[in-house]
Each structure stands twice: as C-alpha cells, then as structure tokens.
Amino acid sequence: MKEYEKIKQLVAAIEEDVIKFSEKGNAAAGTRVRKGLQDIKRACQDMRDAIQDIKKGDTPQG
C-alpha cells in the first residue's frame, strides 16, 4: 500500500532531528520534528481514507 510506504519514509526522515532535539536540545530540530509529525498525521489520514474506500469497494487495492 503506497500510503503506508509514505508514512514509513516520513518517520525515517525525522529520525535525525528527533535525536538532535532529544539528546542535544536543538530547538530548530524540534520545530522540524513538529512539522514532520504534522505531515505524518496527514499521511495517516490519507491511509485511513484509502482503507475506507477499499472497504466500500470504491477503489482497487494498491
């Protein structure tokens, strides 16, 4: 499912900034993490919508 792959990529993309913020207290990294989390939230909603469409039979799996 392409939405799941996107979520995995987004999580991997913020890993370095999470470490910078949590271990080194880098405030700018914290801002980037928050932005990344918002992107992840949107991607999760997209995946939820896609799953609902598949359950309804509106869209083929992919």
PDB file of N, CA and C in Angstrom:
ATOM      1  N   MET A   1       0.853  -1.174   0.000  1.00  0.00           N
ATOM      2  CA  MET A   1       0.000   0.000   0.000  1.00  0.00           C
ATOM      3  C   MET A   1       0.903   1.243   0.000  1.00  0.00           C
ATOM      4  N   LYS A   2       0.724   2.089  -0.995  1.00  0.00           N
ATOM      5  CA  LYS A   2       1.616   3.235  -1.169  1.00  0.00           C
ATOM      6  C   LYS A   2       1.525   4.222  -0.010  1.00  0.00           C
ATOM      7  N   GLU A   3       0.380   4.351   0.607  1.00  0.00           N
ATOM      8  CA  GLU A   3       0.238   5.282   1.735  1.00  0.00           C
ATOM      9  C   GLU A   3       1.098   4.842   2.916  1.00  0.00           C
ATOM     10  N   TYR A   4       1.174   3.547   3.148  1.00  0.00           N
ATOM     11  CA  TYR A   4       1.982   3.024   4.247  1.00  0.00           C
ATOM     12  C   TYR A   4       3.463   3.286   4.006  1.00  0.00           C
ATOM     13  N   GLU A   5       3.889   3.095   2.759  1.00  0.00           N
ATOM     14  CA  GLU A   5       5.292   3.358   2.416  1.00  0.00           C
ATOM     15  C   GLU A   5       5.635   4.836   2.646  1.00  0.00           C
ATOM     16  N   LYS A   6       4.702   5.718   2.316  1.00  0.00           N
ATOM     17  CA  LYS A   6       4.928   7.150   2.529  1.00  0.00           C
ATOM     18  C   LYS A   6       5.081   7.451   4.015  1.00  0.00           C
ATOM     19  N   ILE A   7       4.261   6.839   4.850  1.00  0.00           N
ATOM     20  CA  ILE A   7       4.348   7.047   6.299  1.00  0.00           C
ATOM     21  C   ILE A   7       5.713   6.577   6.807  1.00  0.00           C
ATOM     22  N   LYS A   8       6.156   5.421   6.355  1.00  0.00           N
ATOM     23  CA  LYS A   8       7.465   4.909   6.780  1.00  0.00           C
ATOM     24  C   LYS A   8       8.583   5.865   6.371  1.00  0.00           C
ATOM     25  N   GLN A   9       8.508   6.415   5.170  1.00  0.00           N
ATOM     26  CA  GLN A   9       9.520   7.362   4.709  1.00  0.00           C
ATOM     27  C   GLN A   9       9.514   8.638   5.544  1.00  0.00           C
ATOM     28  N   LEU A  10       8.328   9.124   5.880  1.00  0.00           N
ATOM     29  CA  LEU A  10       8.226  10.346   6.679  1.00  0.00           C
ATOM     30  C   LEU A  10       8.791  10.144   8.082  1.00  0.00           C
ATOM     31  N   VAL A  11       8.521   8.984   8.668  1.00  0.00           N
ATOM     32  CA  VAL A  11       9.054   8.692  10.002  1.00  0.00           C
ATOM     33  C   VAL A  11      10.582   8.610   9.948  1.00  0.00           C
ATOM     34  N   ALA A  12      11.094   7.941   8.941  1.00  0.00           N
ATOM     35  CA  ALA A  12      12.551   7.829   8.801  1.00  0.00           C
ATOM     36  C   ALA A  12      13.188   9.197   8.584  1.00  0.00           C
ATOM     37  N   ALA A  13      12.484  10.073   7.889  1.00  0.00           N
ATOM     38  CA  ALA A  13      13.034  11.390   7.573  1.00  0.00           C
ATOM     39  C   ALA A  13      13.220  12.272   8.810  1.00  0.00           C
ATOM     40  N   ILE A  14      12.425  12.063   9.848  1.00  0.00           N
ATOM     41  CA  ILE A  14      12.543  12.929  11.029  1.00  0.00           C
ATOM     42  C   ILE A  14      13.440  12.324  12.112  1.00  0.00           C
ATOM     43  N   GLU A  15      13.933  11.110  11.902  1.00  0.00           N
ATOM     44  CA  GLU A  15      14.704  10.422  12.939  1.00  0.00           C
ATOM     45  C   GLU A  15      15.905  11.243  13.420  1.00  0.00           C
ATOM     46  N   GLU A  16      16.672  11.785  12.499  1.00  0.00           N
ATOM     47  CA  GLU A  16      17.868  12.546  12.866  1.00  0.00           C
ATOM     48  C   GLU A  16      17.504  13.778  13.701  1.00  0.00           C
ATOM     49  N   ASP A  17      16.428  14.463  13.313  1.00  0.00           N
ATOM     50  CA  ASP A  17      16.009  15.651  14.064  1.00  0.00           C
ATOM     51  C   ASP A  17      15.464  15.284  15.447  1.00  0.00           C
ATOM     52  N   VAL A  18      14.814  14.137  15.559  1.00  0.00           N
ATOM     53  CA  VAL A  18      14.337  13.682  16.870  1.00  0.00           C
ATOM     54  C   VAL A  18      15.529  13.497  17.809  1.00  0.00           C
ATOM     55  N   ILE A  19      16.583  12.892  17.299  1.00  0.00           N
ATOM     56  CA  ILE A  19      17.785  12.670  18.106  1.00  0.00           C
ATOM     57  C   ILE A  19      18.426  14.004  18.480  1.00  0.00           C
ATOM     58  N   LYS A  20      18.540  14.897  17.500  1.00  0.00           N
ATOM     59  CA  LYS A  20      19.137  16.211  17.781  1.00  0.00           C
ATOM     60  C   LYS A  20      18.357  16.957  18.858  1.00  0.00           C
ATOM     61  N   PHE A  21      17.049  16.878  18.788  1.00  0.00           N
ATOM     62  CA  PHE A  21      16.221  17.592  19.756  1.00  0.00           C
ATOM     63  C   PHE A  21      16.280  16.938  21.126  1.00  0.00           C
ATOM     64  N   SER A  22      16.123  15.615  21.158  1.00  0.00           N
ATOM     65  CA  SER A  22      16.025  14.937  22.451  1.00  0.00           C
ATOM     66  C   SER A  22      17.357  14.828  23.175  1.00  0.00           C
ATOM     67  N   GLU A  23      18.442  14.644  22.435  1.00  0.00           N
ATOM     68  CA  GLU A  23      19.736  14.447  23.088  1.00  0.00           C
ATOM     69  C   GLU A  23      20.549  15.726  23.218  1.00  0.00           C
ATOM     70  N   LYS A  24      20.371  16.638  22.283  1.00  0.00           N
ATOM     71  CA  LYS A  24      21.196  17.836  22.278  1.00  0.00           C
ATOM     72  C   LYS A  24      20.416  19.112  22.565  1.00  0.00           C
ATOM     73  N   GLY A  25      19.087  19.011  22.641  1.00  0.00           N
ATOM     74  CA  GLY A  25      18.266  20.175  22.944  1.00  0.00           C
ATOM     75  C   GLY A  25      18.193  21.191  21.821  1.00  0.00           C
ATOM     76  N   ASN A  26      18.415  20.767  20.596  1.00  0.00           N
ATOM     77  CA  ASN A  26      18.399  21.659  19.435  1.00  0.00           C
ATOM     78  C   ASN A  26      16.950  22.074  19.151  1.00  0.00           C
ATOM     79  N   ALA A  27      16.627  23.342  19.429  1.00  0.00           N
ATOM     80  CA  ALA A  27      15.254  23.834  19.282  1.00  0.00           C
ATOM     81  C   ALA A  27      14.794  23.828  17.828  1.00  0.00           C
ATOM     82  N   ALA A  28      15.687  24.150  16.904  1.00  0.00           N
ATOM     83  CA  ALA A  28      15.307  24.143  15.485  1.00  0.00           C
ATOM     84  C   ALA A  28      14.936  22.733  15.029  1.00  0.00           C
ATOM     85  N   ALA A  29      15.647  21.744  15.550  1.00  0.00           N
ATOM     86  CA  ALA A  29      15.321  20.357  15.221  1.00  0.00           C
ATOM     87  C   ALA A  29      13.931  20.005  15.754  1.00  0.00           C
ATOM     88  N   GLY A  30      13.583  20.536  16.920  1.00  0.00           N
ATOM     89  CA  GLY A  30      12.253  20.303  17.481  1.00  0.00           C
ATOM     90  C   GLY A  30      11.167  20.865  16.580  1.00  0.00           C
ATOM     91  N   THR A  31      11.418  22.030  16.008  1.00  0.00           N
ATOM     92  CA  THR A  31      10.462  22.632  15.076  1.00  0.00           C
ATOM     93  C   THR A  31      10.296  21.752  13.840  1.00  0.00           C
ATOM     94  N   ARG A  32      11.412  21.242  13.323  1.00  0.00           N
ATOM     95  CA  ARG A  32      11.341  20.352  12.156  1.00  0.00           C
ATOM     96  C   ARG A  32      10.611  19.059  12.493  1.00  0.00           C
ATOM     97  N   VAL A  33      10.799  18.555  13.694  1.00  0.00           N
ATOM     98  CA  VAL A  33      10.098  17.335  14.112  1.00  0.00           C
ATOM     99  C   VAL A  33       8.596  17.587  14.163  1.00  0.00           C
ATOM    100  N   ARG A  34       8.204  18.723  14.727  1.00  0.00           N
ATOM    101  CA  ARG A  34       6.770  19.028  14.798  1.00  0.00           C
ATOM    102  C   ARG A  34       6.156  19.136  13.405  1.00  0.00           C
ATOM    103  N   LYS A  35       6.872  19.763  12.484  1.00  0.00           N
ATOM    104  CA  LYS A  35       6.385  19.858  11.106  1.00  0.00           C
ATOM    105  C   LYS A  35       6.285  18.458  10.495  1.00  0.00           C
ATOM    106  N   GLY A  36       7.301  17.642  10.720  1.00  0.00           N
ATOM    107  CA  GLY A  36       7.289  16.283  10.198  1.00  0.00           C
ATOM    108  C   GLY A  36       6.142  15.464  10.759  1.00  0.00           C
ATOM    109  N   LEU A  37       5.859  15.653  12.028  1.00  0.00           N
ATOM    110  CA  LEU A  37       4.747  14.933  12.646  1.00  0.00           C
ATOM    111  C   LEU A  37       3.412  15.353  12.051  1.00  0.00           C
ATOM    112  N   GLN A  38       3.292  16.621  11.698  1.00  0.00           N
ATOM    113  CA  GLN A  38       2.063  17.090  11.046  1.00  0.00           C
ATOM    114  C   GLN A  38       1.913  16.423   9.682  1.00  0.00           C
ATOM    115  N   ASP A  39       3.026  16.295   8.954  1.00  0.00           N
ATOM    116  CA  ASP A  39       2.992  15.604   7.662  1.00  0.00           C
ATOM    117  C   ASP A  39       2.603  14.135   7.843  1.00  0.00           C
ATOM    118  N   ILE A  40       3.123  13.505   8.897  1.00  0.00           N
ATOM    119  CA  ILE A  40       2.780  12.114   9.191  1.00  0.00           C
ATOM    120  C   ILE A  40       1.290  11.999   9.510  1.00  0.00           C
ATOM    121  N   LYS A  41       0.783  12.947  10.264  1.00  0.00           N
ATOM    122  CA  LYS A  41      -0.647  12.941  10.611  1.00  0.00           C
ATOM    123  C   LYS A  41      -1.502  12.988   9.343  1.00  0.00           C
ATOM    124  N   ARG A  42      -1.121  13.855   8.412  1.00  0.00           N
ATOM    125  CA  ARG A  42      -1.874  13.952   7.149  1.00  0.00           C
ATOM    126  C   ARG A  42      -1.777  12.646   6.360  1.00  0.00           C
ATOM    127  N   ALA A  43      -0.583  12.061   6.322  1.00  0.00           N
ATOM    128  CA  ALA A  43      -0.393  10.805   5.596  1.00  0.00           C
ATOM    129  C   ALA A  43      -1.219   9.685   6.230  1.00  0.00           C
ATOM    130  N   CYS A  44      -1.302   9.682   7.545  1.00  0.00           N
ATOM    131  CA  CYS A  44      -2.116   8.674   8.238  1.00  0.00           C
ATOM    132  C   CYS A  44      -3.591   8.836   7.883  1.00  0.00           C
ATOM    133  N   GLN A  45      -4.043  10.068   7.808  1.00  0.00           N
ATOM    134  CA  GLN A  45      -5.440  10.308   7.432  1.00  0.00           C
ATOM    135  C   GLN A  45      -5.686   9.855   5.998  1.00  0.00           C
ATOM    136  N   ASP A  46      -4.731  10.103   5.112  1.00  0.00           N
ATOM    137  CA  ASP A  46      -4.854   9.635   3.732  1.00  0.00           C
ATOM    138  C   ASP A  46      -4.963   8.109   3.681  1.00  0.00           C
ATOM    139  N   MET A  47      -4.161   7.432   4.505  1.00  0.00           N
ATOM    140  CA  MET A  47      -4.210   5.971   4.546  1.00  0.00           C
ATOM    141  C   MET A  47      -5.546   5.494   5.096  1.00  0.00           C
ATOM    142  N   ARG A  48      -6.028   6.158   6.134  1.00  0.00           N
ATOM    143  CA  ARG A  48      -7.342   5.790   6.692  1.00  0.00           C
ATOM    144  C   ARG A  48      -8.429   5.927   5.624  1.00  0.00           C
ATOM    145  N   ASP A  49      -8.384   7.013   4.865  1.00  0.00           N
ATOM    146  CA  ASP A  49      -9.370   7.237   3.812  1.00  0.00           C
ATOM    147  C   ASP A  49      -9.272   6.163   2.725  1.00  0.00           C
ATOM    148  N   ALA A  50      -8.031   5.815   2.350  1.00  0.00           N
ATOM    149  CA  ALA A  50      -7.840   4.788   1.325  1.00  0.00           C
ATOM    150  C   ALA A  50      -8.382   3.441   1.789  1.00  0.00           C
ATOM    151  N   ILE A  51      -8.139   3.108   3.047  1.00  0.00           N
ATOM    152  CA  ILE A  51      -8.642   1.843   3.591  1.00  0.00           C
ATOM    153  C   ILE A  51     -10.171   1.840   3.585  1.00  0.00           C
ATOM    154  N   GLN A  52     -10.748   2.950   3.962  1.00  0.00           N
ATOM    155  CA  GLN A  52     -12.214   3.046   3.977  1.00  0.00           C
ATOM    156  C   GLN A  52     -12.766   2.892   2.562  1.00  0.00           C
ATOM    157  N   ASP A  53     -12.110   3.499   1.585  1.00  0.00           N
ATOM    158  CA  ASP A  53     -12.558   3.367   0.199  1.00  0.00           C
ATOM    159  C   ASP A  53     -12.483   1.915  -0.263  1.00  0.00           C
ATOM    160  N   ILE A  54     -11.404   1.224   0.104  1.00  0.00           N
ATOM    161  CA  ILE A  54     -11.253  -0.186  -0.283  1.00  0.00           C
ATOM    162  C   ILE A  54     -12.343  -1.018   0.375  1.00  0.00           C
ATOM    163  N   LYS A  55     -12.623  -0.739   1.654  1.00  0.00           N
ATOM    164  CA  LYS A  55     -13.682  -1.495   2.333  1.00  0.00           C
ATOM    165  C   LYS A  55     -15.027  -1.294   1.672  1.00  0.00           C
ATOM    166  N   LYS A  56     -15.258  -0.086   1.166  1.00  0.00           N
ATOM    167  CA  LYS A  56     -16.523   0.219   0.497  1.00  0.00           C
ATOM    168  C   LYS A  56     -16.573  -0.339  -0.921  1.00  0.00           C
ATOM    169  N   GLY A  57     -15.392  -0.729  -1.441  1.00  0.00           N
ATOM    170  CA  GLY A  57     -15.319  -1.238  -2.795  1.00  0.00           C
ATOM    171  C   GLY A  57     -15.206  -0.148  -3.838  1.00  0.00           C
ATOM    172  N   ASP A  58     -14.855   1.074  -3.410  1.00  0.00           N
ATOM    173  CA  ASP A  58     -14.758   2.200  -4.329  1.00  0.00           C
ATOM    174  C   ASP A  58     -13.479   2.213  -5.139  1.00  0.00           C
ATOM    175  N   THR A  59     -12.389   1.684  -4.573  1.00  0.00           N
ATOM    176  CA  THR A  59     -11.079   1.791  -5.193  1.00  0.00           C
ATOM    177  C   THR A  59     -10.381   0.435  -5.118  1.00  0.00           C
ATOM    178  N   PRO A  60      -9.698   0.042  -6.190  1.00  0.00           N
ATOM    179  CA  PRO A  60      -8.929  -1.208  -6.116  1.00  0.00           C
ATOM    180  C   PRO A  60      -7.735  -1.059  -5.186  1.00  0.00           C
ATOM    181  N   GLN A  61      -7.300  -2.167  -4.620  1.00  0.00           N
ATOM    182  CA  GLN A  61      -6.150  -2.145  -3.705  1.00  0.00           C
ATOM    183  C   GLN A  61      -4.908  -1.782  -4.481  1.00  0.00           C
ATOM    184  N   GLY A  62      -3.963  -1.077  -3.763  1.00  0.00           N
ATOM    185  CA  GLY A  62      -2.730  -0.724  -4.448  1.00  0.00           C
ATOM    186  C   GLY A  62      -1.874   0.068  -3.624  1.00  0.00           C
TER     187      GLY A  62
END
